[in-house]
Amino acid sequence: MPTRTARTAWNGTLQEGSGQVELSSSKVGTYEVSFPKRAAEEADGTTSPEELIAAAHSSCFAMALSNEIAKAGGTPQALEVSADVTLGQKDGGPHITKIKITVRGEVEGLDAAGFEQAAQAAKAGCPVSKALAGVDRISLDAALE
């Protein structure tokens, strides 16, 4: 299996500094990062580690769920997956405190219970979910459209 690479160039202190994160393997872009904007409600044109984790988790989960649906005898027509990654405080420092995955699907051949079972299996089996096992709470909201 391949190794994927991202690179960050950072200048300055945590509070006054900023950086650029480059998606090196795919070369699809370079994005601005800064700690003050990371901790603010509005991203204002910058990304953050939490947003990048959300992107990784939602895309990994979508792939895993598509596979689980097929294994259960269904056919995924469309899956809409979002991941909300929350940065909070724990033990006196910043910590990813929770992740909420929301999925809505159009699936042939599975009822709501079968879809929920496939979604739970995808949550457990997704490599990004496994990598994030240290997060206190990863919740799932799965429903057919």
JSON list of C-alpha atoms in Angstrom, two decimals:
[
{"chain": "A", "resi": 1, "resn": "MET", "atom": "CA", "xyz": [0.00, 0.00, 0.00]},
{"chain": "A", "resi": 2, "resn": "PRO", "atom": "CA", "xyz": [1.27, 3.51, -0.76]},
{"chain": "A", "resi": 3, "resn": "THR", "atom": "CA", "xyz": [2.43, 6.16, 1.67]},
{"chain": "A", "resi": 4, "resn": "ARG", "atom": "CA", "xyz": [0.90, 9.62, 1.24]},
{"chain": "A", "resi": 5, "resn": "THR", "atom": "CA", "xyz": [2.70, 12.81, 2.24]},
{"chain": "A", "resi": 6, "resn": "ALA", "atom": "CA", "xyz": [1.77, 16.30, 3.34]},
{"chain": "A", "resi": 7, "resn": "ARG", "atom": "CA", "xyz": [4.25, 19.01, 4.29]},
{"chain": "A", "resi": 8, "resn": "THR", "atom": "CA", "xyz": [3.85, 22.12, 6.42]},
{"chain": "A", "resi": 9, "resn": "ALA", "atom": "CA", "xyz": [6.10, 25.16, 6.37]},
{"chain": "A", "resi": 10, "resn": "TRP", "atom": "CA", "xyz": [5.62, 27.24, 9.54]},
{"chain": "A", "resi": 11, "resn": "ASN", "atom": "CA", "xyz": [7.00, 30.68, 10.38]},
{"chain": "A", "resi": 12, "resn": "GLY", "atom": "CA", "xyz": [6.85, 32.41, 13.74]},
{"chain": "A", "resi": 13, "resn": "THR", "atom": "CA", "xyz": [5.38, 31.70, 17.15]},
{"chain": "A", "resi": 14, "resn": "LEU", "atom": "CA", "xyz": [2.20, 29.79, 17.80]},
{"chain": "A", "resi": 15, "resn": "GLN", "atom": "CA", "xyz": [0.08, 32.89, 18.38]},
{"chain": "A", "resi": 16, "resn": "GLU", "atom": "CA", "xyz": [1.59, 35.23, 15.77]},
{"chain": "A", "resi": 17, "resn": "GLY", "atom": "CA", "xyz": [2.88, 32.72, 13.24]},
{"chain": "A", "resi": 18, "resn": "SER", "atom": "CA", "xyz": [1.29, 31.02, 10.30]},
{"chain": "A", "resi": 19, "resn": "GLY", "atom": "CA", "xyz": [2.04, 28.34, 7.81]},
{"chain": "A", "resi": 20, "resn": "GLN", "atom": "CA", "xyz": [1.12, 26.59, 4.64]},
{"chain": "A", "resi": 21, "resn": "VAL", "atom": "CA", "xyz": [0.23, 22.91, 4.44]},
{"chain": "A", "resi": 22, "resn": "GLU", "atom": "CA", "xyz": [0.89, 21.27, 1.10]},
{"chain": "A", "resi": 23, "resn": "LEU", "atom": "CA", "xyz": [-0.78, 18.06, -0.03]},
{"chain": "A", "resi": 24, "resn": "SER", "atom": "CA", "xyz": [2.48, 16.78, -1.48]},
{"chain": "A", "resi": 25, "resn": "SER", "atom": "CA", "xyz": [1.46, 13.37, -2.84]},
{"chain": "A", "resi": 26, "resn": "SER", "atom": "CA", "xyz": [-1.53, 14.53, -4.86]},
{"chain": "A", "resi": 27, "resn": "LYS", "atom": "CA", "xyz": [-0.24, 18.05, -5.51]},
{"chain": "A", "resi": 28, "resn": "VAL", "atom": "CA", "xyz": [-3.85, 19.31, -5.40]},
{"chain": "A", "resi": 29, "resn": "GLY", "atom": "CA", "xyz": [-3.12, 22.32, -3.28]},
{"chain": "A", "resi": 30, "resn": "THR", "atom": "CA", "xyz": [-1.39, 24.33, -0.62]},
{"chain": "A", "resi": 31, "resn": "TYR", "atom": "CA", "xyz": [-3.51, 25.78, 2.17]},
{"chain": "A", "resi": 32, "resn": "GLU", "atom": "CA", "xyz": [-2.96, 28.46, 4.81]},
{"chain": "A", "resi": 33, "resn": "VAL", "atom": "CA", "xyz": [-2.96, 27.49, 8.51]},
{"chain": "A", "resi": 34, "resn": "SER", "atom": "CA", "xyz": [-2.74, 29.57, 11.70]},
{"chain": "A", "resi": 35, "resn": "PHE", "atom": "CA", "xyz": [-3.39, 28.81, 15.35]},
{"chain": "A", "resi": 36, "resn": "PRO", "atom": "CA", "xyz": [-5.58, 31.86, 16.09]},
{"chain": "A", "resi": 37, "resn": "LYS", "atom": "CA", "xyz": [-7.88, 30.97, 13.18]},
{"chain": "A", "resi": 38, "resn": "ARG", "atom": "CA", "xyz": [-7.75, 27.31, 14.18]},
{"chain": "A", "resi": 39, "resn": "ALA", "atom": "CA", "xyz": [-9.17, 28.23, 17.58]},
{"chain": "A", "resi": 40, "resn": "ALA", "atom": "CA", "xyz": [-11.70, 30.76, 16.21]},
{"chain": "A", "resi": 41, "resn": "GLU", "atom": "CA", "xyz": [-15.29, 30.07, 15.14]},
{"chain": "A", "resi": 42, "resn": "GLU", "atom": "CA", "xyz": [-14.68, 31.43, 11.62]},
{"chain": "A", "resi": 43, "resn": "ALA", "atom": "CA", "xyz": [-11.93, 29.82, 9.54]},
{"chain": "A", "resi": 44, "resn": "ASP", "atom": "CA", "xyz": [-11.65, 32.95, 7.38]},
{"chain": "A", "resi": 45, "resn": "GLY", "atom": "CA", "xyz": [-9.91, 31.28, 4.44]},
{"chain": "A", "resi": 46, "resn": "THR", "atom": "CA", "xyz": [-7.57, 29.01, 6.37]},
{"chain": "A", "resi": 47, "resn": "THR", "atom": "CA", "xyz": [-7.74, 25.32, 7.07]},
{"chain": "A", "resi": 48, "resn": "SER", "atom": "CA", "xyz": [-6.79, 23.47, 10.24]},
{"chain": "A", "resi": 49, "resn": "PRO", "atom": "CA", "xyz": [-5.61, 20.04, 11.31]},
{"chain": "A", "resi": 50, "resn": "GLU", "atom": "CA", "xyz": [-9.17, 19.35, 12.46]},
{"chain": "A", "resi": 51, "resn": "GLU", "atom": "CA", "xyz": [-10.64, 20.21, 9.05]},
{"chain": "A", "resi": 52, "resn": "LEU", "atom": "CA", "xyz": [-8.06, 18.02, 7.35]},
{"chain": "A", "resi": 53, "resn": "ILE", "atom": "CA", "xyz": [-8.90, 15.18, 9.76]},
{"chain": "A", "resi": 54, "resn": "ALA", "atom": "CA", "xyz": [-12.60, 15.72, 8.98]},
{"chain": "A", "resi": 55, "resn": "ALA", "atom": "CA", "xyz": [-11.84, 15.44, 5.26]},
{"chain": "A", "resi": 56, "resn": "ALA", "atom": "CA", "xyz": [-9.82, 12.28, 5.81]},
{"chain": "A", "resi": 57, "resn": "HIS", "atom": "CA", "xyz": [-12.44, 10.72, 8.06]},
{"chain": "A", "resi": 58, "resn": "SER", "atom": "CA", "xyz": [-15.45, 11.52, 5.87]},
{"chain": "A", "resi": 59, "resn": "SER", "atom": "CA", "xyz": [-13.80, 10.22, 2.70]},
{"chain": "A", "resi": 60, "resn": "CYS", "atom": "CA", "xyz": [-12.44, 7.08, 4.38]},
{"chain": "A", "resi": 61, "resn": "PHE", "atom": "CA", "xyz": [-15.82, 6.37, 5.97]},
{"chain": "A", "resi": 62, "resn": "ALA", "atom": "CA", "xyz": [-17.62, 6.80, 2.62]},
{"chain": "A", "resi": 63, "resn": "MET", "atom": "CA", "xyz": [-15.31, 4.26, 1.00]},
{"chain": "A", "resi": 64, "resn": "ALA", "atom": "CA", "xyz": [-15.65, 1.83, 3.91]},
{"chain": "A", "resi": 65, "resn": "LEU", "atom": "CA", "xyz": [-19.44, 2.18, 3.95]},
{"chain": "A", "resi": 66, "resn": "SER", "atom": "CA", "xyz": [-19.69, 1.58, 0.21]},
{"chain": "A", "resi": 67, "resn": "ASN", "atom": "CA", "xyz": [-17.78, -1.67, 0.74]},
{"chain": "A", "resi": 68, "resn": "GLU", "atom": "CA", "xyz": [-19.90, -2.72, 3.75]},
{"chain": "A", "resi": 69, "resn": "ILE", "atom": "CA", "xyz": [-23.13, -2.07, 1.84]},
{"chain": "A", "resi": 70, "resn": "ALA", "atom": "CA", "xyz": [-21.92, -4.28, -1.01]},
{"chain": "A", "resi": 71, "resn": "LYS", "atom": "CA", "xyz": [-20.86, -7.02, 1.44]},
{"chain": "A", "resi": 72, "resn": "ALA", "atom": "CA", "xyz": [-24.39, -6.91, 2.92]},
{"chain": "A", "resi": 73, "resn": "GLY", "atom": "CA", "xyz": [-25.93, -7.39, -0.53]},
{"chain": "A", "resi": 74, "resn": "GLY", "atom": "CA", "xyz": [-26.91, -3.79, -1.20]},
{"chain": "A", "resi": 75, "resn": "THR", "atom": "CA", "xyz": [-25.96, -1.33, -3.90]},
{"chain": "A", "resi": 76, "resn": "PRO", "atom": "CA", "xyz": [-25.01, 2.20, -2.86]},
{"chain": "A", "resi": 77, "resn": "GLN", "atom": "CA", "xyz": [-26.50, 4.80, -5.22]},
{"chain": "A", "resi": 78, "resn": "ALA", "atom": "CA", "xyz": [-25.35, 7.89, -3.32]},
{"chain": "A", "resi": 79, "resn": "LEU", "atom": "CA", "xyz": [-23.71, 8.54, 0.05]},
{"chain": "A", "resi": 80, "resn": "GLU", "atom": "CA", "xyz": [-23.38, 12.00, 1.59]},
{"chain": "A", "resi": 81, "resn": "VAL", "atom": "CA", "xyz": [-20.93, 11.91, 4.50]},
{"chain": "A", "resi": 82, "resn": "SER", "atom": "CA", "xyz": [-19.81, 14.74, 6.74]},
{"chain": "A", "resi": 83, "resn": "ALA", "atom": "CA", "xyz": [-17.47, 14.66, 9.71]},
{"chain": "A", "resi": 84, "resn": "ASP", "atom": "CA", "xyz": [-17.49, 17.33, 12.42]},
{"chain": "A", "resi": 85, "resn": "VAL", "atom": "CA", "xyz": [-14.21, 17.36, 14.35]},
{"chain": "A", "resi": 86, "resn": "THR", "atom": "CA", "xyz": [-14.26, 19.39, 17.58]},
{"chain": "A", "resi": 87, "resn": "LEU", "atom": "CA", "xyz": [-11.16, 20.90, 19.14]},
{"chain": "A", "resi": 88, "resn": "GLY", "atom": "CA", "xyz": [-11.63, 21.32, 22.87]},
{"chain": "A", "resi": 89, "resn": "GLN", "atom": "CA", "xyz": [-9.68, 21.22, 26.10]},
{"chain": "A", "resi": 90, "resn": "LYS", "atom": "CA", "xyz": [-8.60, 18.15, 28.01]},
{"chain": "A", "resi": 91, "resn": "ASP", "atom": "CA", "xyz": [-6.00, 17.84, 30.75]},
{"chain": "A", "resi": 92, "resn": "GLY", "atom": "CA", "xyz": [-5.21, 21.55, 30.40]},
{"chain": "A", "resi": 93, "resn": "GLY", "atom": "CA", "xyz": [-4.44, 21.55, 26.69]},
{"chain": "A", "resi": 94, "resn": "PRO", "atom": "CA", "xyz": [-6.01, 21.39, 23.26]},
{"chain": "A", "resi": 95, "resn": "HIS", "atom": "CA", "xyz": [-7.43, 18.00, 22.38]},
{"chain": "A", "resi": 96, "resn": "ILE", "atom": "CA", "xyz": [-9.76, 16.59, 19.73]},
{"chain": "A", "resi": 97, "resn": "THR", "atom": "CA", "xyz": [-12.69, 15.91, 22.01]},
{"chain": "A", "resi": 98, "resn": "LYS", "atom": "CA", "xyz": [-15.26, 14.48, 19.62]},
{"chain": "A", "resi": 99, "resn": "ILE", "atom": "CA", "xyz": [-16.02, 13.57, 16.06]},
{"chain": "A", "resi": 100, "resn": "LYS", "atom": "CA", "xyz": [-19.52, 13.27, 14.65]},
{"chain": "A", "resi": 101, "resn": "ILE", "atom": "CA", "xyz": [-20.00, 11.41, 11.39]},
{"chain": "A", "resi": 102, "resn": "THR", "atom": "CA", "xyz": [-23.29, 12.06, 9.62]},
{"chain": "A", "resi": 103, "resn": "VAL", "atom": "CA", "xyz": [-24.26, 9.97, 6.62]},
{"chain": "A", "resi": 104, "resn": "ARG", "atom": "CA", "xyz": [-27.33, 9.97, 4.43]},
{"chain": "A", "resi": 105, "resn": "GLY", "atom": "CA", "xyz": [-27.59, 7.33, 1.80]},
{"chain": "A", "resi": 106, "resn": "GLU", "atom": "CA", "xyz": [-29.60, 6.15, -1.14]},
{"chain": "A", "resi": 107, "resn": "VAL", "atom": "CA", "xyz": [-29.13, 2.39, -1.21]},
{"chain": "A", "resi": 108, "resn": "GLU", "atom": "CA", "xyz": [-30.86, -0.40, -3.09]},
{"chain": "A", "resi": 109, "resn": "GLY", "atom": "CA", "xyz": [-31.29, -3.77, -1.40]},
{"chain": "A", "resi": 110, "resn": "LEU", "atom": "CA", "xyz": [-30.94, -2.75, 2.27]},
{"chain": "A", "resi": 111, "resn": "ASP", "atom": "CA", "xyz": [-33.53, -1.55, 4.74]},
{"chain": "A", "resi": 112, "resn": "ALA", "atom": "CA", "xyz": [-32.80, 1.01, 7.47]},
{"chain": "A", "resi": 113, "resn": "ALA", "atom": "CA", "xyz": [-31.56, -1.66, 9.90]},
{"chain": "A", "resi": 114, "resn": "GLY", "atom": "CA", "xyz": [-29.23, -3.14, 7.30]},
{"chain": "A", "resi": 115, "resn": "PHE", "atom": "CA", "xyz": [-27.91, 0.31, 6.46]},
{"chain": "A", "resi": 116, "resn": "GLU", "atom": "CA", "xyz": [-27.29, 1.08, 10.13]},
{"chain": "A", "resi": 117, "resn": "GLN", "atom": "CA", "xyz": [-25.45, -2.22, 10.55]},
{"chain": "A", "resi": 118, "resn": "ALA", "atom": "CA", "xyz": [-23.28, -1.47, 7.49]},
{"chain": "A", "resi": 119, "resn": "ALA", "atom": "CA", "xyz": [-22.59, 2.04, 8.82]},
{"chain": "A", "resi": 120, "resn": "GLN", "atom": "CA", "xyz": [-21.52, 0.73, 12.23]},
{"chain": "A", "resi": 121, "resn": "ALA", "atom": "CA", "xyz": [-19.22, -1.81, 10.55]},
{"chain": "A", "resi": 122, "resn": "ALA", "atom": "CA", "xyz": [-17.73, 0.97, 8.40]},
{"chain": "A", "resi": 123, "resn": "LYS", "atom": "CA", "xyz": [-17.16, 3.14, 11.48]},
{"chain": "A", "resi": 124, "resn": "ALA", "atom": "CA", "xyz": [-15.34, 0.27, 13.20]},
{"chain": "A", "resi": 125, "resn": "GLY", "atom": "CA", "xyz": [-13.37, -0.79, 10.13]},
{"chain": "A", "resi": 126, "resn": "CYS", "atom": "CA", "xyz": [-12.41, 2.53, 8.54]},
{"chain": "A", "resi": 127, "resn": "PRO", "atom": "CA", "xyz": [-8.61, 2.94, 8.85]},
{"chain": "A", "resi": 128, "resn": "VAL", "atom": "CA", "xyz": [-9.01, 6.61, 9.83]},
{"chain": "A", "resi": 129, "resn": "SER", "atom": "CA", "xyz": [-11.50, 5.68, 12.57]},
{"chain": "A", "resi": 130, "resn": "LYS", "atom": "CA", "xyz": [-8.94, 3.21, 13.88]},
{"chain": "A", "resi": 131, "resn": "ALA", "atom": "CA", "xyz": [-6.19, 5.85, 13.77]},
{"chain": "A", "resi": 132, "resn": "LEU", "atom": "CA", "xyz": [-8.42, 8.22, 15.75]},
{"chain": "A", "resi": 133, "resn": "ALA", "atom": "CA", "xyz": [-9.24, 5.69, 18.48]},
{"chain": "A", "resi": 134, "resn": "GLY", "atom": "CA", "xyz": [-7.79, 8.08, 21.08]},
{"chain": "A", "resi": 135, "resn": "VAL", "atom": "CA", "xyz": [-10.66, 10.52, 20.56]},
{"chain": "A", "resi": 136, "resn": "ASP", "atom": "CA", "xyz": [-13.04, 10.36, 23.52]},
{"chain": "A", "resi": 137, "resn": "ARG", "atom": "CA", "xyz": [-16.19, 10.07, 21.42]},
{"chain": "A", "resi": 138, "resn": "ILE", "atom": "CA", "xyz": [-16.82, 9.28, 17.77]},
{"chain": "A", "resi": 139, "resn": "SER", "atom": "CA", "xyz": [-20.55, 9.29, 17.12]},
{"chain": "A", "resi": 140, "resn": "LEU", "atom": "CA", "xyz": [-22.49, 8.18, 14.07]},
{"chain": "A", "resi": 141, "resn": "ASP", "atom": "CA", "xyz": [-25.82, 9.37, 12.65]},
{"chain": "A", "resi": 142, "resn": "ALA", "atom": "CA", "xyz": [-26.78, 7.17, 9.71]},
{"chain": "A", "resi": 143, "resn": "ALA", "atom": "CA", "xyz": [-30.05, 7.22, 7.78]},
{"chain": "A", "resi": 144, "resn": "LEU", "atom": "CA", "xyz": [-31.42, 6.30, 4.39]},
{"chain": "A", "resi": 145, "resn": "GLU", "atom": "CA", "xyz": [-32.88, 9.09, 2.29]}
]
